[in-house]
PDB file of C-alpha atoms in Angstrom:
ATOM      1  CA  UNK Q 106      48.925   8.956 -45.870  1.00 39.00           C
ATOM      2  CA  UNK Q 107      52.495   6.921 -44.996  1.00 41.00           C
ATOM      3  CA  UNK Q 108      54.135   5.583 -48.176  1.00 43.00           C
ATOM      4  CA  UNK Q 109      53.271   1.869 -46.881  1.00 44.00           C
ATOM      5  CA  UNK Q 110      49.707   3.060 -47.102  1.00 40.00           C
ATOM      6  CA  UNK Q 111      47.447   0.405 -50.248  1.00 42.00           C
ATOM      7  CA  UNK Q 112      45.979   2.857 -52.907  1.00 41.00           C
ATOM      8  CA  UNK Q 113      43.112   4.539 -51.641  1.00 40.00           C
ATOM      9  CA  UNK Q 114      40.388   6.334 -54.218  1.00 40.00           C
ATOM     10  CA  UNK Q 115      41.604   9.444 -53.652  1.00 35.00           C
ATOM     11  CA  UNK Q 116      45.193   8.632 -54.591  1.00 39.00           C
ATOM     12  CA  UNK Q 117      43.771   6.462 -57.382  1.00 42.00           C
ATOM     13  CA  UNK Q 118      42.057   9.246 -58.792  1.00 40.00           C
ATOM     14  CA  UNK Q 119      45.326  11.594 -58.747  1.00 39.00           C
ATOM     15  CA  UNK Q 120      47.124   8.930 -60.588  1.00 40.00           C
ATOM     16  CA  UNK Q 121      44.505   8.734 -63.253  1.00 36.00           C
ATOM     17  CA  UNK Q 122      44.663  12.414 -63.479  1.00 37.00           C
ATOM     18  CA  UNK Q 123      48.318  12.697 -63.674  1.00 40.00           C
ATOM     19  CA  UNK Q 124      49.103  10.354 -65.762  1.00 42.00           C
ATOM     20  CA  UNK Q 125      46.475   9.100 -68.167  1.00 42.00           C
ATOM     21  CA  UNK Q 126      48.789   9.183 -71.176  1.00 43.00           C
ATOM     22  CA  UNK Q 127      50.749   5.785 -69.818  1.00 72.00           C
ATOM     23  CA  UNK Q 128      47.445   4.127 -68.605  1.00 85.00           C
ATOM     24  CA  UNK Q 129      47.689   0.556 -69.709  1.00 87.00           C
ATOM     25  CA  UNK Q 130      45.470  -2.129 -71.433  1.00 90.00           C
ATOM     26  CA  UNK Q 131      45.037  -5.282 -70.158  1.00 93.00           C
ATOM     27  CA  UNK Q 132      46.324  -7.106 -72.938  1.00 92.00           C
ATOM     28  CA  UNK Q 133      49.143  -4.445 -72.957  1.00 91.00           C
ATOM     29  CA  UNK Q 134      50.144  -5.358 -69.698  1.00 90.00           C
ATOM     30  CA  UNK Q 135      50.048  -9.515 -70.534  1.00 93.00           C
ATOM     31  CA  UNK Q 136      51.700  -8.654 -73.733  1.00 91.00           C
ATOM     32  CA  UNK Q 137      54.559  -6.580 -71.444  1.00 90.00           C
ATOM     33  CA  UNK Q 138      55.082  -9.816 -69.445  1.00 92.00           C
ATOM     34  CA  UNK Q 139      54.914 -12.337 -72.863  1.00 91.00           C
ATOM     35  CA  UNK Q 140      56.965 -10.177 -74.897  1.00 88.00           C
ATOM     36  CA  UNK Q 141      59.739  -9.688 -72.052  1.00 87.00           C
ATOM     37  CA  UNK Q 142      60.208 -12.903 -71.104  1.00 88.00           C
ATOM     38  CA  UNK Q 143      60.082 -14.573 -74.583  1.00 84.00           C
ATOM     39  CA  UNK Q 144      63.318 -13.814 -75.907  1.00 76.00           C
ATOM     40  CA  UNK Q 145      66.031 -15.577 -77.646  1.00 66.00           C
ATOM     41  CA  UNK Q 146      66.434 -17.613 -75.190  1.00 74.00           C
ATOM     42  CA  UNK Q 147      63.162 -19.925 -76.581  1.00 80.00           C
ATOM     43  CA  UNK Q 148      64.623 -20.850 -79.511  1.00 74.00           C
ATOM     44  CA  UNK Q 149      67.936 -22.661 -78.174  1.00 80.00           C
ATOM     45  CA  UNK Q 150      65.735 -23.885 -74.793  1.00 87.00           C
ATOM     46  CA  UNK Q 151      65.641 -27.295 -77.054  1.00 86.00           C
ATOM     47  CA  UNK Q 152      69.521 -27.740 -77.510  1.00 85.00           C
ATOM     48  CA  UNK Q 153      69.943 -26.914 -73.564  1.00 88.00           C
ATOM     49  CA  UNK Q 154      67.796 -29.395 -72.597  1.00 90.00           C
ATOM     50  CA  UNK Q 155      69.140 -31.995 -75.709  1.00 88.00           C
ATOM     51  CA  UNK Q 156      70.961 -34.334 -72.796  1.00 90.00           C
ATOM     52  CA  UNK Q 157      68.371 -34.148 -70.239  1.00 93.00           C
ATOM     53  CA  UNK Q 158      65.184 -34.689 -72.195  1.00 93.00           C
ATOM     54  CA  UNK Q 159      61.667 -32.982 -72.532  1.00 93.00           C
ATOM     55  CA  UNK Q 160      60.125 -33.684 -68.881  1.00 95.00           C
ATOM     56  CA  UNK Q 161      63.346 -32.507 -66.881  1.00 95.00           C
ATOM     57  CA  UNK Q 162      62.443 -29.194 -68.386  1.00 95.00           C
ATOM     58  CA  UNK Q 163      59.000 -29.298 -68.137  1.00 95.00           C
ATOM     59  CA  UNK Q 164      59.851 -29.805 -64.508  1.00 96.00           C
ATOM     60  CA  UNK Q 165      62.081 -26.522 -64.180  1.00 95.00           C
ATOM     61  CA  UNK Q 166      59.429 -24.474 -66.328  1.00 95.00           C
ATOM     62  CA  UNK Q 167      57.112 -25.537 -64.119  1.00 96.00           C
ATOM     63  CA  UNK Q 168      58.999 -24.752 -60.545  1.00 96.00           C
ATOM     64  CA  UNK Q 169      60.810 -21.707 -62.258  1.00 94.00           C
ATOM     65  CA  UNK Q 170      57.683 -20.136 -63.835  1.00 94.00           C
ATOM     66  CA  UNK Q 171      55.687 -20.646 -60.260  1.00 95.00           C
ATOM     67  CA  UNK Q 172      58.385 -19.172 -57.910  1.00 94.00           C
ATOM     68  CA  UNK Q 173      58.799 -16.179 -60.922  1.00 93.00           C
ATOM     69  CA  UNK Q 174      54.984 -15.742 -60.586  1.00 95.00           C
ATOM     70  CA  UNK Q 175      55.217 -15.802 -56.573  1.00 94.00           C
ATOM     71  CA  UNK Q 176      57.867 -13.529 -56.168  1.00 92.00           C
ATOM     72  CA  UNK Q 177      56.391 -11.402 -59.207  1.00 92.00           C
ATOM     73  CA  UNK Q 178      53.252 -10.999 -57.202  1.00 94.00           C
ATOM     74  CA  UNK Q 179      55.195  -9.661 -54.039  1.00 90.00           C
ATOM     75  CA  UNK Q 180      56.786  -7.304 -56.283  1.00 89.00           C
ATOM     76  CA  UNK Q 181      54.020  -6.028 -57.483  1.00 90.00           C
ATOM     77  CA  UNK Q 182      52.402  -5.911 -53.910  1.00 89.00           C
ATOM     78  CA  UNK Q 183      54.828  -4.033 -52.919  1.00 87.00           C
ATOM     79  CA  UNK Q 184      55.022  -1.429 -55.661  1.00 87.00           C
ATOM     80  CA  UNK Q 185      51.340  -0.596 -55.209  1.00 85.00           C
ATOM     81  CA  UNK Q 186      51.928  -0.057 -51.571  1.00 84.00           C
ATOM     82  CA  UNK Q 187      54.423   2.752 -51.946  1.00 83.00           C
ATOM     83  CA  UNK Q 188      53.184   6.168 -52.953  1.00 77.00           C
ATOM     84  CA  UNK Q 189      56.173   7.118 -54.764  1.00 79.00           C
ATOM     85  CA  UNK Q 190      57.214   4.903 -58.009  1.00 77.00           C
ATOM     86  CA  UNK Q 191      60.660   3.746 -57.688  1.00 76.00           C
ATOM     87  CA  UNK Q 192      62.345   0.528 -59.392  1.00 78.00           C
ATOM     88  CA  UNK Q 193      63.434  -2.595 -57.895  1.00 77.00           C
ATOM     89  CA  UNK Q 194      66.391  -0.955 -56.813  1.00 78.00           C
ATOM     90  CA  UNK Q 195      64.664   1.997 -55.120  1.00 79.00           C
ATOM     91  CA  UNK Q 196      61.922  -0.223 -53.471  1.00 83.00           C
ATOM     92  CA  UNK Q 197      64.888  -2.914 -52.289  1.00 81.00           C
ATOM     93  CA  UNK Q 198      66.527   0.722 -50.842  1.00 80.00           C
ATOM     94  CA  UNK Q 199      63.091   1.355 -49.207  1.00 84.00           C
ATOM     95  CA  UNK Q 200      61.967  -2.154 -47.610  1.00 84.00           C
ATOM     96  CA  UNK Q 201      65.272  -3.884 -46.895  1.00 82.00           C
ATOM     97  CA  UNK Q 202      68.114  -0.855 -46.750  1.00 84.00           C
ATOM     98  CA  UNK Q 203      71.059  -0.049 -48.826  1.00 83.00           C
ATOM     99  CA  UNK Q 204      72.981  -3.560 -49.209  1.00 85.00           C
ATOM    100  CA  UNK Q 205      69.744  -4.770 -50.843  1.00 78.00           C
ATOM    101  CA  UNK Q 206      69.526  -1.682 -53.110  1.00 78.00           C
ATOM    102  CA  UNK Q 207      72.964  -2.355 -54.255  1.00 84.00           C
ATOM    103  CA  UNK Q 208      72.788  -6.098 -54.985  1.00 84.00           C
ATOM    104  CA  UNK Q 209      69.365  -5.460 -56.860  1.00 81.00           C
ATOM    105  CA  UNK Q 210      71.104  -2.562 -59.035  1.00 80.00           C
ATOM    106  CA  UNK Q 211      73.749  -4.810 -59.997  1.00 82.00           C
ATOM    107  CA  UNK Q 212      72.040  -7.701 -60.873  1.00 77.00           C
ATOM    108  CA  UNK Q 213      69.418  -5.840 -62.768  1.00 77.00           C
ATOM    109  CA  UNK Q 214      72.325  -4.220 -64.488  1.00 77.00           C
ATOM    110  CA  UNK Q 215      73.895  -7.791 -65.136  1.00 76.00           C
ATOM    111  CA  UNK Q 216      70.925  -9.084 -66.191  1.00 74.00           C
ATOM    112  CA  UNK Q 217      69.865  -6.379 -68.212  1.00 74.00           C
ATOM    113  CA  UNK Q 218      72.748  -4.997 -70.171  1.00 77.00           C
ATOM    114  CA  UNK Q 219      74.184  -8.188 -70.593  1.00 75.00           C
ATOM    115  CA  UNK Q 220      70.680  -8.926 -72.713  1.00 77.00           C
ATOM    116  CA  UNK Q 221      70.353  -6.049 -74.430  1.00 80.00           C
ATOM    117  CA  UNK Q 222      73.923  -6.238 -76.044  1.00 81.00           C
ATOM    118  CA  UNK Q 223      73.127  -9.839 -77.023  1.00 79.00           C
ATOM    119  CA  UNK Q 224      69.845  -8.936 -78.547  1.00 81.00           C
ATOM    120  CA  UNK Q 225      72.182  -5.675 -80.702  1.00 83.00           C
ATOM    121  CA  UNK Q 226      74.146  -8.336 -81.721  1.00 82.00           C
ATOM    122  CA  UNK Q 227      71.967 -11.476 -82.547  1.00 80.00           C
ATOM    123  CA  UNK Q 228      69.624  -8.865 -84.414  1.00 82.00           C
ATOM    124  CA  UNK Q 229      72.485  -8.074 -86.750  1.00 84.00           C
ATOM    125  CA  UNK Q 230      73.304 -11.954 -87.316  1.00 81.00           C
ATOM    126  CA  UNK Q 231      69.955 -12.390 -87.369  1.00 80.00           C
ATOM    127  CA  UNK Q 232      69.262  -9.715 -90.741  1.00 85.00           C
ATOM    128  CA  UNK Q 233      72.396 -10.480 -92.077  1.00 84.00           C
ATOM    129  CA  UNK Q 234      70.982 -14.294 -92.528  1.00 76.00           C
ATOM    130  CA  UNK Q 235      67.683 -13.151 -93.575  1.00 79.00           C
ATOM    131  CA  UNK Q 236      68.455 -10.152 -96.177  1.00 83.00           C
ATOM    132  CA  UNK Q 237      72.338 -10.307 -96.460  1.00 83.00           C
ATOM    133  CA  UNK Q 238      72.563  -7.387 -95.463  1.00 86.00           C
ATOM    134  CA  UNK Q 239      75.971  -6.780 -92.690  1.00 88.00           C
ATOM    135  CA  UNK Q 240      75.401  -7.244 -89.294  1.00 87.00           C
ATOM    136  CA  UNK Q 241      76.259  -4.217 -88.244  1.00 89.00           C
ATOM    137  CA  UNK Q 242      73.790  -2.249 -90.380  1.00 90.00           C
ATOM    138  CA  UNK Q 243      71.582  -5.052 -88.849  1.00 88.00           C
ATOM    139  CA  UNK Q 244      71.980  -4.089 -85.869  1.00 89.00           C
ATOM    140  CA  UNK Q 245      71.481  -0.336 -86.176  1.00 89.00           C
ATOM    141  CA  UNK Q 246      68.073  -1.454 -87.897  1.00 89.00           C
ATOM    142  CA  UNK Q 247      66.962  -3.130 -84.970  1.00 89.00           C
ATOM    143  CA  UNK Q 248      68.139  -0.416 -82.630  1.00 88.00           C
ATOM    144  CA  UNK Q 249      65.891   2.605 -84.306  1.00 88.00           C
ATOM    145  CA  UNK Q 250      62.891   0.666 -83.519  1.00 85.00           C
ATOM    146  CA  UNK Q 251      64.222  -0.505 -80.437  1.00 87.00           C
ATOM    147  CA  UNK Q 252      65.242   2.927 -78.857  1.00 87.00           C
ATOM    148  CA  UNK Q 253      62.502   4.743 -80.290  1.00 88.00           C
ATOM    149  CA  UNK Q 254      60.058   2.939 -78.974  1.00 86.00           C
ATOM    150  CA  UNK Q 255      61.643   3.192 -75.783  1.00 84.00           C
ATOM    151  CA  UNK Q 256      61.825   7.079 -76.021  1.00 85.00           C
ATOM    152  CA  UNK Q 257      57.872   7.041 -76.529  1.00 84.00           C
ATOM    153  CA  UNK Q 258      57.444   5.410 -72.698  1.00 82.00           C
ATOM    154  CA  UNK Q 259      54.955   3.258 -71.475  1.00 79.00           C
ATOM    155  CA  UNK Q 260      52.071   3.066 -73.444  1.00 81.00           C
ATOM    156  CA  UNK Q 261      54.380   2.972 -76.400  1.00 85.00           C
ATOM    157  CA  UNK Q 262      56.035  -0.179 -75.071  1.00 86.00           C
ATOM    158  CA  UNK Q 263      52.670  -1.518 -74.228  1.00 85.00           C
ATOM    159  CA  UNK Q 264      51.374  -1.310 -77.578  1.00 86.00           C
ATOM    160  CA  UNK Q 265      54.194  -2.355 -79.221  1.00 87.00           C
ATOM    161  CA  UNK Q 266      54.195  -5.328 -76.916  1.00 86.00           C
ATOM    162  CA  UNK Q 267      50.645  -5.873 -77.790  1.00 88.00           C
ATOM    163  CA  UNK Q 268      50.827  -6.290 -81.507  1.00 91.00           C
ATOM    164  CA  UNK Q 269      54.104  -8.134 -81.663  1.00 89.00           C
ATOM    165  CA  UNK Q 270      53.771 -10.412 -79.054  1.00 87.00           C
ATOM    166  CA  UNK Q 271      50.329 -11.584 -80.628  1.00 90.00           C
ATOM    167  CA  UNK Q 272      52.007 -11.893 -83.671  1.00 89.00           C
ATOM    168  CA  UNK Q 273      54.819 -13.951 -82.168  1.00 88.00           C
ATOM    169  CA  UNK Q 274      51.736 -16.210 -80.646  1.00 88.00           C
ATOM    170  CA  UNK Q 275      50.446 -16.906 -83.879  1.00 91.00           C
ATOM    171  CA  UNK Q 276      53.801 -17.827 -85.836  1.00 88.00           C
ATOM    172  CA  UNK Q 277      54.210 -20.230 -82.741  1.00 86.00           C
ATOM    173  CA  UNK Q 278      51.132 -22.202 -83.774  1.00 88.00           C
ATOM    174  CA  UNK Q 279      51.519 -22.161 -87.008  1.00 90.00           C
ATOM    175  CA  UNK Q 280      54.995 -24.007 -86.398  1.00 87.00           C
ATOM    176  CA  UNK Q 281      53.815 -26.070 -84.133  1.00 87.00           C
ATOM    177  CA  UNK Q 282      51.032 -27.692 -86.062  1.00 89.00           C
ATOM    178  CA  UNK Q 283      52.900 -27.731 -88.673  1.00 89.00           C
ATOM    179  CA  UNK Q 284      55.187 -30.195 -86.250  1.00 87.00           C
ATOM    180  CA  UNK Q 285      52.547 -31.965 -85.447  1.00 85.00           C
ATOM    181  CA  UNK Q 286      51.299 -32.782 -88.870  1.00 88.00           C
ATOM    182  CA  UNK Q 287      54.617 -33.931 -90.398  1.00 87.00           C
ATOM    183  CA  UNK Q 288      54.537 -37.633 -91.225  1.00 85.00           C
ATOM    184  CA  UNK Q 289      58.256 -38.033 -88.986  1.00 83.00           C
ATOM    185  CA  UNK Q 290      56.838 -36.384 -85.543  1.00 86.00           C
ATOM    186  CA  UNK Q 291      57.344 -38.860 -83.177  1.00 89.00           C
ATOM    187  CA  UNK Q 292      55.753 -38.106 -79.538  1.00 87.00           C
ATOM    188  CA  UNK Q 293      57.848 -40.900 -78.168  1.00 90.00           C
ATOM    189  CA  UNK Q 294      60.812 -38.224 -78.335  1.00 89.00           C
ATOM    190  CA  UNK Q 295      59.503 -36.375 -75.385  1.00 91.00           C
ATOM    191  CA  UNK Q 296      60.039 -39.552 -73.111  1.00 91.00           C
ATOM    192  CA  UNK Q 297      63.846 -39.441 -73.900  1.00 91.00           C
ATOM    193  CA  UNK Q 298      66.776 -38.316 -72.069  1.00 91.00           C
ATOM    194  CA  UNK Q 299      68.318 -38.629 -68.367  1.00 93.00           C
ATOM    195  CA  UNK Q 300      67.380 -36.670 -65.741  1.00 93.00           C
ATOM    196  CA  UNK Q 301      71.029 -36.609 -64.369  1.00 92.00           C
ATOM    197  CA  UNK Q 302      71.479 -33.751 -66.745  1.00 92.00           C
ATOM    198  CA  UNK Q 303      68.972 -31.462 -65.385  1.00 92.00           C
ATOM    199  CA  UNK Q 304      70.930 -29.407 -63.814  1.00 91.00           C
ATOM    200  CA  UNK Q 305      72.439 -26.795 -66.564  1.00 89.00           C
ATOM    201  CA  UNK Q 306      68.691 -26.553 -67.845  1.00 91.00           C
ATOM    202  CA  UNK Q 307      67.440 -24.441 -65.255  1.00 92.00           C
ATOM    203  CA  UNK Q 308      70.299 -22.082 -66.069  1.00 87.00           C
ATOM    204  CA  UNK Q 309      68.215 -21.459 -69.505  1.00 86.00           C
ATOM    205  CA  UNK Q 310      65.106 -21.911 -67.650  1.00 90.00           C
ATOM    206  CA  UNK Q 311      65.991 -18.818 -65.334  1.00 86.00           C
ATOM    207  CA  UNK Q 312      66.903 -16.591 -68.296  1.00 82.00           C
ATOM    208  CA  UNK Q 313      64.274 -17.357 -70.079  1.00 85.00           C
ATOM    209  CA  UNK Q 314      61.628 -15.752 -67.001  1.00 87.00           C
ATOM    210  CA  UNK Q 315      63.265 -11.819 -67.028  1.00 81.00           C
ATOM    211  CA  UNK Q 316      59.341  -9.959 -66.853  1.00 84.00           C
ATOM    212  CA  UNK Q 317      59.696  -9.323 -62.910  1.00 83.00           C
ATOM    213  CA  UNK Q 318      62.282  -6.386 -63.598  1.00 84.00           C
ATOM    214  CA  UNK Q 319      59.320  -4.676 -65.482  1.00 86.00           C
ATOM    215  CA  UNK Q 320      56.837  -5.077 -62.488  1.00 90.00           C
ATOM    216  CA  UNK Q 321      57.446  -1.516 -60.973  1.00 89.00           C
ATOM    217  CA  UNK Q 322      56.692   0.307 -64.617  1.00 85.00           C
ATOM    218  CA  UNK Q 323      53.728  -2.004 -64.623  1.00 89.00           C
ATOM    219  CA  UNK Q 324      52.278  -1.223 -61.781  1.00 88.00           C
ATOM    220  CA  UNK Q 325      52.378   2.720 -62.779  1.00 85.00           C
ATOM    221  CA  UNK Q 326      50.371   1.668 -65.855  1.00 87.00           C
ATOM    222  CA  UNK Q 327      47.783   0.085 -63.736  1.00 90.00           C
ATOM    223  CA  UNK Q 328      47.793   3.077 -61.192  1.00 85.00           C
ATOM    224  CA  UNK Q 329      43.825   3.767 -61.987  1.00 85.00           C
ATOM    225  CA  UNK Q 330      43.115  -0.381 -62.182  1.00 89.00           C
ATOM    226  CA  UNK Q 331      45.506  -1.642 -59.352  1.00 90.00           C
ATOM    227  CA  UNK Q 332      43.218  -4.553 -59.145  1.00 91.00           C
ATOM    228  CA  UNK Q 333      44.082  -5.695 -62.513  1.00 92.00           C
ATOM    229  CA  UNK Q 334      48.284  -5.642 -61.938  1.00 93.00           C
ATOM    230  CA  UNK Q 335      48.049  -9.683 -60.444  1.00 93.00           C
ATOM    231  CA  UNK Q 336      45.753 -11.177 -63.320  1.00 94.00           C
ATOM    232  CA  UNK Q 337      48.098  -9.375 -66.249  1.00 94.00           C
ATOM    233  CA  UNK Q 338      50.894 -11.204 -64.646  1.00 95.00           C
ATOM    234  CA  UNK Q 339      49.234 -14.575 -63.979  1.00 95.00           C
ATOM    235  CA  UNK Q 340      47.927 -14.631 -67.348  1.00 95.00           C
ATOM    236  CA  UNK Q 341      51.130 -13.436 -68.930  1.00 94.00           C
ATOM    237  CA  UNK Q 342      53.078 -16.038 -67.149  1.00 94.00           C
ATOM    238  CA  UNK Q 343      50.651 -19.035 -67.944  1.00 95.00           C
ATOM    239  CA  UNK Q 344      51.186 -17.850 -71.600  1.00 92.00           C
ATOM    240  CA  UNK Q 345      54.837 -17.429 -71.366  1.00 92.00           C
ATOM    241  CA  UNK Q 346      54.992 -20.866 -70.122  1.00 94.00           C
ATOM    242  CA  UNK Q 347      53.189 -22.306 -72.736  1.00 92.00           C
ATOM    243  CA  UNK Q 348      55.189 -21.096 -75.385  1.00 90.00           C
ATOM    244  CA  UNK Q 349      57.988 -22.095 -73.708  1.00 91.00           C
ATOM    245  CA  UNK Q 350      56.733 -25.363 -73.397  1.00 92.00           C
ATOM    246  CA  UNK Q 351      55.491 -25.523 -76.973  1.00 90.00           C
ATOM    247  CA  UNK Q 352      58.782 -24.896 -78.486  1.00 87.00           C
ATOM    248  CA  UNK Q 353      61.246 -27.402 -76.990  1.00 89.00           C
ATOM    249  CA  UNK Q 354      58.084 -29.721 -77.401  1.00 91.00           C
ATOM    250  CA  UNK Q 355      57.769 -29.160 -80.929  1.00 88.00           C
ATOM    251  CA  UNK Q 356      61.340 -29.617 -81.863  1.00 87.00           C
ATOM    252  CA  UNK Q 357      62.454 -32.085 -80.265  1.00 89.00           C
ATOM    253  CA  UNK Q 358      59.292 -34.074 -81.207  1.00 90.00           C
ATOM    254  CA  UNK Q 359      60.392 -33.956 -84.988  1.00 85.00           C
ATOM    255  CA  UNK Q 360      63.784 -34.190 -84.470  1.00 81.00           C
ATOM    256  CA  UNK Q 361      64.383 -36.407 -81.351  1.00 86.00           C
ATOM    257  CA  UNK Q 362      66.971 -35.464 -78.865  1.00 86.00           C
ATOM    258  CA  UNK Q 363      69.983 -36.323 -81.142  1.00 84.00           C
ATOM    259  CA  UNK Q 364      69.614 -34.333 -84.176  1.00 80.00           C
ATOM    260  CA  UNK Q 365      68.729 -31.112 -82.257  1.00 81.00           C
ATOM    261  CA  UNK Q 366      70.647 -27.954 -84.153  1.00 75.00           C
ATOM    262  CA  UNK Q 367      71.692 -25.164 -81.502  1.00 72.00           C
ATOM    263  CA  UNK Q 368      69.211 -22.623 -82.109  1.00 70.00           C
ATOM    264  CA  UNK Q 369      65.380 -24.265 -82.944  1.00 72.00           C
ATOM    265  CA  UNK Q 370      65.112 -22.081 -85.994  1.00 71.00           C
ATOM    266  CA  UNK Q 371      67.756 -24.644 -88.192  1.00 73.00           C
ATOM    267  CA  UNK Q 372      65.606 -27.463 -86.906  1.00 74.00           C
ATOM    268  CA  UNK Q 373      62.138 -26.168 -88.205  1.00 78.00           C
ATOM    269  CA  UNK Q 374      64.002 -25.140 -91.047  1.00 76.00           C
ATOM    270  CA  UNK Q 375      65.120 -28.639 -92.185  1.00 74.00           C
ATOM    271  CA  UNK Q 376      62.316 -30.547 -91.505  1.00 79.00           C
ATOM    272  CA  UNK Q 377      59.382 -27.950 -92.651  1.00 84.00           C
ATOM    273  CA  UNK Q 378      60.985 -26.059 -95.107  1.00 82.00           C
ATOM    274  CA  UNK Q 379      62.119 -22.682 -96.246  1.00 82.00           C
ATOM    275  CA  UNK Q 380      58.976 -21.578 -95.220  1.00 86.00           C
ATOM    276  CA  UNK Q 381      59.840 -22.314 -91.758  1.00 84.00           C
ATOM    277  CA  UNK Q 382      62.992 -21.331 -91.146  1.00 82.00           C
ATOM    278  CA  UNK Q 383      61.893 -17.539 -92.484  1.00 85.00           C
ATOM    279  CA  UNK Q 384      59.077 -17.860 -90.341  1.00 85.00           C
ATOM    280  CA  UNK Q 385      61.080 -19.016 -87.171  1.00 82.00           C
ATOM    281  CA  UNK Q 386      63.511 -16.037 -87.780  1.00 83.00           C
ATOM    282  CA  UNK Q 387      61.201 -13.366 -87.990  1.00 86.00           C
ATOM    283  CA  UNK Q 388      59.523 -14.639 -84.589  1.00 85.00           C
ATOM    284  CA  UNK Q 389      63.354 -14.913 -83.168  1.00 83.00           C
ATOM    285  CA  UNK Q 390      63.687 -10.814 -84.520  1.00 87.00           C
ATOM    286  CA  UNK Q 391      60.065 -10.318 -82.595  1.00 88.00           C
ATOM    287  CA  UNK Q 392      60.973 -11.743 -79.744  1.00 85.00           C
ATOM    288  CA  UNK Q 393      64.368  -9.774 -79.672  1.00 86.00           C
ATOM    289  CA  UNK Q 394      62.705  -6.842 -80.224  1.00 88.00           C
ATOM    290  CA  UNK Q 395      59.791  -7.266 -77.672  1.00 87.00           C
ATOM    291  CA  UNK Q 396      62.511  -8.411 -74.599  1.00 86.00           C
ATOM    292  CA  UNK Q 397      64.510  -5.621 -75.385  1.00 86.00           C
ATOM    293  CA  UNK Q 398      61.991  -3.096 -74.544  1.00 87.00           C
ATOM    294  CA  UNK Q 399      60.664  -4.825 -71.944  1.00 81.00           C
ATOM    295  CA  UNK Q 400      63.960  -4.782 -70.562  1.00 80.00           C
ATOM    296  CA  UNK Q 401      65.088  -1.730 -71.354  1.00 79.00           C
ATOM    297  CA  UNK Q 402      61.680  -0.821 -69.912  1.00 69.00           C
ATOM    298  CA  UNK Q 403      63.038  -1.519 -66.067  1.00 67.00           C
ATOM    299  CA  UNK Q 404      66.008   0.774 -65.877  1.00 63.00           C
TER     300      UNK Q 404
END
């Protein structure tokens, strides 16, 4: 059988054997894609797009998250065609020689580190506001978790995914009806803005879809269902959008455009209630947590 060569049942059933241990869920595998690519980056997503208005970026969350999916999809094509798991760097080496390896490696690594070290760091700030405790003992209280999890390998990350990320989907509503059922919510707010702004949105917009590094790991968790690999990542991109959507949305449709704080967190926080600034901080921890090993996940 070449490497090019689609999954047949005998190599299914070698993978199952080999490697039942990091067999993943369904839901683990939406949750991978959902917790990855919900980050920090949702909560200042508002603020970014403060000039340009609501519908410029529902526009780029709607091109962005398509060509992600796309591109997604031919990733994960492509990993269940090769017999041997490699990363994006070792399949770019493999279908498109070693200048594409290269540029893949770095921009992972760009993309990646550059992430991780933010997440280390907002965690800190990010205890430090919530218990007073200092940020760097923050930090090393968000990196036990963080690494350990990561030591455990795939399934690990899958559950841990799972759990968090439905947790993280259920703080979101609660916020968001919340929004919707303050007396000063205005849905004439999302009509607001110029679209001669746009532009530096999609910068956030990009960050903000990360889950196709984590496509290759995925794909070795759905070695026995290979059939399964495109709906987890449809799903888990429909979702991602949504919250992404749901966010900005909600802010900016109790604030209006003008009194937007930098990170979304403040802005629940003033207009709900202590309540709701706890409750946006612990999802901004979650989603910290869940991108970082998602992430950390691809190297």
């Amino acid at each position: 059988m070449s490497e090019n060569s689609t999954f047949s049942p005998v190599l299914t059933g070698r993978e199952r054997t080999a490697v039942p241990a990091k067999s993943l869920s369904f839901v683990e595998g939406v949750s991978m894609i959902v917790g990855t690519n919900i980050g920090a980056g949702v909560l200042s997503i508002a603020y970014a797009s403060s000039k340009a208005g609501f519908l410029p970026l529902l526009f780029w969350l709607v091109l962005v998250g398509s060509l992600t999916t796309v591109t997604m999809l031919y990733v994960a094509e492509s990993t269940l065609r090769t017999r041997k798991h490699l990363q994006l760097s070792g399949l770019s080496k493999r279908y498109v020689g070693g200048f594409g390896a290269l540029m893949m490696f770095l921009s992972v690594c760009v993309n990646s580190v550059g992430a991780l070290t933010a997440y280390m760091t907002g965690s800190g700030k990010l205890l430090h506001s919530l218990f007073g405790i200092s940020p760097a003992l923050g930090s090393v209280l968000f990196f036990v978790p963080a690494a350990g999890v990561l030591y455990l390998g795939l399934k690990a990350i899958g559950r841990g995914e799972k759990f968090i990320s439905i947790g993280m989907v259920v703080m979101i509503s609660v916020l968001v009806i919340a929004t919707l059922l303050k007396e000063t919510t205005r849905v004439g707010y999302l009509l607001d803005g110029n679209w001669l702004y746009m532009v530096p949105v999609f910068n956030v917009v990009a960050f903000c879809f990360s889950a196709q590094y984590i496509v290759p790991e995925m794909a070795r968790g759905f070695a026995d269902k290979p059939e399964k690999l495109p709906k987890a990542i449809m799903v888990g991109m429909a979702l991602t959008f949504t919250l992404l959507a749901l966010v900005p949305l909600s802010v900016i449709s109790l604030n209006g455009l003008d009194n937007i704080s930098d990170v979304a967190t403040i802005s629940w926080g003033r207009a709900l209630g202590e309540w709701a600034f706890f409750s946006a901080n612990l999802f901004a921890l979650c989603a910290m947590l869940t991108s970082y090993w998602g992430l950390g996940g691809s190297f």
